[in-house]
Amino acid sequence: KTLLAALGGLCLVLGVVGIFVPLLPTTPFLLLAAALWMRSSPRLHDWPLGGYIRDFREKRAIPLHAKILSVALLWGSIGWCVAAVVDRWWWAQAALLAVAVGVTWHILSFATLRR
């Protein structure tokens, strides 16, 4: 249980780093952290993201503020990548913008959770 809890902590750190580092995924690491913590400690599972995961699993809905934050961070990081990282490769810019549009559509396609 201690090893699972420690691995969950590592996954959380990698997920948070993934918010700021392009091409490092955030969501898979956060979901893996939640899964590891679910098996090691219910208290840890409910700590950082448990409410969001529980709401999504039970109601298939995302709170409005989480949608806004997710889409804003997505477009901010993709916009920075398009403008500063792959500014000479039009095909990479197009691919990143297509990914941003697809992920935005996916996030907005879920119901908005009203509290």
PDB file of C-alpha atoms in Angstrom:
ATOM      1  CA  LYS A   1       0.000   0.000   0.000  1.00  0.00           C
ATOM      2  CA  THR A   2       2.863   2.360   0.736  1.00  0.00           C
ATOM      3  CA  LEU A   3       4.424   1.706  -2.672  1.00  0.00           C
ATOM      4  CA  LEU A   4       1.095   2.350  -4.418  1.00  0.00           C
ATOM      5  CA  ALA A   5       0.658   5.589  -2.478  1.00  0.00           C
ATOM      6  CA  ALA A   6       4.195   6.729  -3.397  1.00  0.00           C
ATOM      7  CA  LEU A   7       3.664   5.871  -7.071  1.00  0.00           C
ATOM      8  CA  GLY A   8       0.407   7.810  -6.949  1.00  0.00           C
ATOM      9  CA  GLY A   9       2.299  10.825  -5.609  1.00  0.00           C
ATOM     10  CA  LEU A  10       4.859  10.536  -8.409  1.00  0.00           C
ATOM     11  CA  CYS A  11       2.066  10.368 -10.983  1.00  0.00           C
ATOM     12  CA  LEU A  12       0.450  13.458  -9.462  1.00  0.00           C
ATOM     13  CA  VAL A  13       3.727  15.378  -9.745  1.00  0.00           C
ATOM     14  CA  LEU A  14       4.163  14.268 -13.376  1.00  0.00           C
ATOM     15  CA  GLY A  15       0.584  15.279 -14.125  1.00  0.00           C
ATOM     16  CA  VAL A  16       1.091  18.747 -12.655  1.00  0.00           C
ATOM     17  CA  VAL A  17       4.340  19.155 -14.600  1.00  0.00           C
ATOM     18  CA  GLY A  18       2.396  18.089 -17.707  1.00  0.00           C
ATOM     19  CA  ILE A  19       0.174  21.152 -17.323  1.00  0.00           C
ATOM     20  CA  PHE A  20       3.153  23.361 -18.110  1.00  0.00           C
ATOM     21  CA  VAL A  21       5.291  21.152 -20.358  1.00  0.00           C
ATOM     22  CA  PRO A  22       3.970  20.641 -23.874  1.00  0.00           C
ATOM     23  CA  LEU A  23       3.573  17.039 -25.046  1.00  0.00           C
ATOM     24  CA  LEU A  24       3.786  15.656 -21.494  1.00  0.00           C
ATOM     25  CA  PRO A  25       0.299  14.316 -20.828  1.00  0.00           C
ATOM     26  CA  THR A  26      -1.548  15.494 -17.757  1.00  0.00           C
ATOM     27  CA  THR A  27      -4.774  13.513 -17.680  1.00  0.00           C
ATOM     28  CA  PRO A  28      -3.315   9.989 -17.864  1.00  0.00           C
ATOM     29  CA  PHE A  29      -0.959  10.693 -14.970  1.00  0.00           C
ATOM     30  CA  LEU A  30      -3.746  12.168 -12.837  1.00  0.00           C
ATOM     31  CA  LEU A  31      -6.038   9.232 -13.591  1.00  0.00           C
ATOM     32  CA  LEU A  32      -3.234   6.799 -12.786  1.00  0.00           C
ATOM     33  CA  ALA A  33      -2.580   8.628  -9.501  1.00  0.00           C
ATOM     34  CA  ALA A  34      -6.270   8.347  -8.626  1.00  0.00           C
ATOM     35  CA  ALA A  35      -6.307   4.627  -9.480  1.00  0.00           C
ATOM     36  CA  LEU A  36      -3.189   3.955  -7.409  1.00  0.00           C
ATOM     37  CA  TRP A  37      -4.541   5.918  -4.464  1.00  0.00           C
ATOM     38  CA  MET A  38      -7.904   4.190  -4.732  1.00  0.00           C
ATOM     39  CA  ARG A  39      -6.114   0.893  -4.124  1.00  0.00           C
ATOM     40  CA  SER A  40      -3.813   2.212  -1.409  1.00  0.00           C
ATOM     41  CA  SER A  41      -5.828   4.711   0.632  1.00  0.00           C
ATOM     42  CA  PRO A  42      -9.360   6.086   0.285  1.00  0.00           C
ATOM     43  CA  ARG A  43      -8.229   9.250   2.081  1.00  0.00           C
ATOM     44  CA  LEU A  44      -5.567   9.937  -0.547  1.00  0.00           C
ATOM     45  CA  HIS A  45      -7.992   9.097  -3.349  1.00  0.00           C
ATOM     46  CA  ASP A  46     -10.465  11.703  -2.126  1.00  0.00           C
ATOM     47  CA  TRP A  47      -7.822  14.347  -1.444  1.00  0.00           C
ATOM     48  CA  PRO A  48      -6.844  16.232  -4.615  1.00  0.00           C
ATOM     49  CA  LEU A  49      -9.221  15.080  -7.329  1.00  0.00           C
ATOM     50  CA  GLY A  50     -11.599  12.607  -5.740  1.00  0.00           C
ATOM     51  CA  GLY A  51     -14.613  14.905  -5.964  1.00  0.00           C
ATOM     52  CA  TYR A  52     -14.105  15.623  -9.659  1.00  0.00           C
ATOM     53  CA  ILE A  53     -13.583  11.962 -10.479  1.00  0.00           C
ATOM     54  CA  ARG A  54     -16.564  10.857  -8.399  1.00  0.00           C
ATOM     55  CA  ASP A  55     -18.808  13.499  -9.995  1.00  0.00           C
ATOM     56  CA  PHE A  56     -17.687  12.507 -13.463  1.00  0.00           C
ATOM     57  CA  ARG A  57     -18.094   8.794 -12.811  1.00  0.00           C
ATOM     58  CA  GLU A  58     -21.538   9.143 -11.223  1.00  0.00           C
ATOM     59  CA  LYS A  59     -23.068  12.034 -13.204  1.00  0.00           C
ATOM     60  CA  ARG A  60     -20.969  12.118 -16.414  1.00  0.00           C
ATOM     61  CA  ALA A  61     -20.682  15.872 -15.914  1.00  0.00           C
ATOM     62  CA  ILE A  62     -17.884  18.402 -15.451  1.00  0.00           C
ATOM     63  CA  PRO A  63     -18.205  21.580 -13.323  1.00  0.00           C
ATOM     64  CA  LEU A  64     -18.285  24.814 -15.329  1.00  0.00           C
ATOM     65  CA  HIS A  65     -15.142  26.209 -13.695  1.00  0.00           C
ATOM     66  CA  ALA A  66     -13.237  23.013 -14.534  1.00  0.00           C
ATOM     67  CA  LYS A  67     -14.331  23.247 -18.166  1.00  0.00           C
ATOM     68  CA  ILE A  68     -13.253  26.881 -18.380  1.00  0.00           C
ATOM     69  CA  LEU A  69      -9.901  26.205 -16.725  1.00  0.00           C
ATOM     70  CA  SER A  70      -9.241  23.121 -18.861  1.00  0.00           C
ATOM     71  CA  VAL A  71     -10.024  24.821 -22.152  1.00  0.00           C
ATOM     72  CA  ALA A  72      -8.093  27.972 -21.199  1.00  0.00           C
ATOM     73  CA  LEU A  73      -4.985  26.019 -20.195  1.00  0.00           C
ATOM     74  CA  LEU A  74      -5.270  23.835 -23.292  1.00  0.00           C
ATOM     75  CA  TRP A  75      -5.452  26.775 -25.685  1.00  0.00           C
ATOM     76  CA  GLY A  76      -2.789  28.710 -23.780  1.00  0.00           C
ATOM     77  CA  SER A  77      -0.269  25.886 -23.972  1.00  0.00           C
ATOM     78  CA  ILE A  78      -1.149  24.917 -27.559  1.00  0.00           C
ATOM     79  CA  GLY A  79      -1.084  28.579 -28.595  1.00  0.00           C
ATOM     80  CA  TRP A  80       2.352  29.015 -27.086  1.00  0.00           C
ATOM     81  CA  CYS A  81       3.591  25.876 -28.839  1.00  0.00           C
ATOM     82  CA  VAL A  82       2.201  27.014 -32.184  1.00  0.00           C
ATOM     83  CA  ALA A  83       3.680  30.499 -31.848  1.00  0.00           C
ATOM     84  CA  ALA A  84       7.039  29.757 -30.233  1.00  0.00           C
ATOM     85  CA  VAL A  85       7.962  26.088 -30.498  1.00  0.00           C
ATOM     86  CA  VAL A  86       6.862  24.891 -33.944  1.00  0.00           C
ATOM     87  CA  ASP A  87       6.654  28.305 -35.607  1.00  0.00           C
ATOM     88  CA  ARG A  88       8.525  27.105 -38.733  1.00  0.00           C
ATOM     89  CA  TRP A  89       6.540  23.917 -39.332  1.00  0.00           C
ATOM     90  CA  TRP A  90       3.076  24.649 -40.670  1.00  0.00           C
ATOM     91  CA  TRP A  91       2.108  20.981 -40.565  1.00  0.00           C
ATOM     92  CA  ALA A  92       2.940  20.744 -36.852  1.00  0.00           C
ATOM     93  CA  GLN A  93       0.980  23.924 -36.183  1.00  0.00           C
ATOM     94  CA  ALA A  94      -2.013  22.492 -38.038  1.00  0.00           C
ATOM     95  CA  ALA A  95      -1.753  19.203 -36.128  1.00  0.00           C
ATOM     96  CA  LEU A  96      -1.583  20.965 -32.756  1.00  0.00           C
ATOM     97  CA  LEU A  97      -4.546  23.173 -33.615  1.00  0.00           C
ATOM     98  CA  ALA A  98      -6.523  20.112 -34.734  1.00  0.00           C
ATOM     99  CA  VAL A  99      -5.744  18.393 -31.438  1.00  0.00           C
ATOM    100  CA  ALA A 100      -6.819  21.513 -29.522  1.00  0.00           C
ATOM    101  CA  VAL A 101     -10.111  21.690 -31.414  1.00  0.00           C
ATOM    102  CA  GLY A 102     -10.768  17.975 -30.833  1.00  0.00           C
ATOM    103  CA  VAL A 103      -9.986  18.091 -27.120  1.00  0.00           C
ATOM    104  CA  THR A 104     -12.041  21.268 -26.686  1.00  0.00           C
ATOM    105  CA  TRP A 105     -15.002  19.611 -28.394  1.00  0.00           C
ATOM    106  CA  HIS A 106     -14.566  16.542 -26.197  1.00  0.00           C
ATOM    107  CA  ILE A 107     -14.497  18.562 -22.964  1.00  0.00           C
ATOM    108  CA  LEU A 108     -17.469  20.697 -23.963  1.00  0.00           C
ATOM    109  CA  SER A 109     -19.491  17.680 -25.104  1.00  0.00           C
ATOM    110  CA  PHE A 110     -19.992  16.548 -21.505  1.00  0.00           C
ATOM    111  CA  ALA A 111     -22.842  17.957 -19.455  1.00  0.00           C
ATOM    112  CA  THR A 112     -22.088  20.868 -17.158  1.00  0.00           C
ATOM    113  CA  LEU A 113     -22.413  19.975 -13.479  1.00  0.00           C
ATOM    114  CA  ARG A 114     -24.618  22.363 -11.556  1.00  0.00           C
ATOM    115  CA  ARG A 115     -23.875  22.454  -7.845  1.00  0.00           C
TER     116      ARG A 115
END
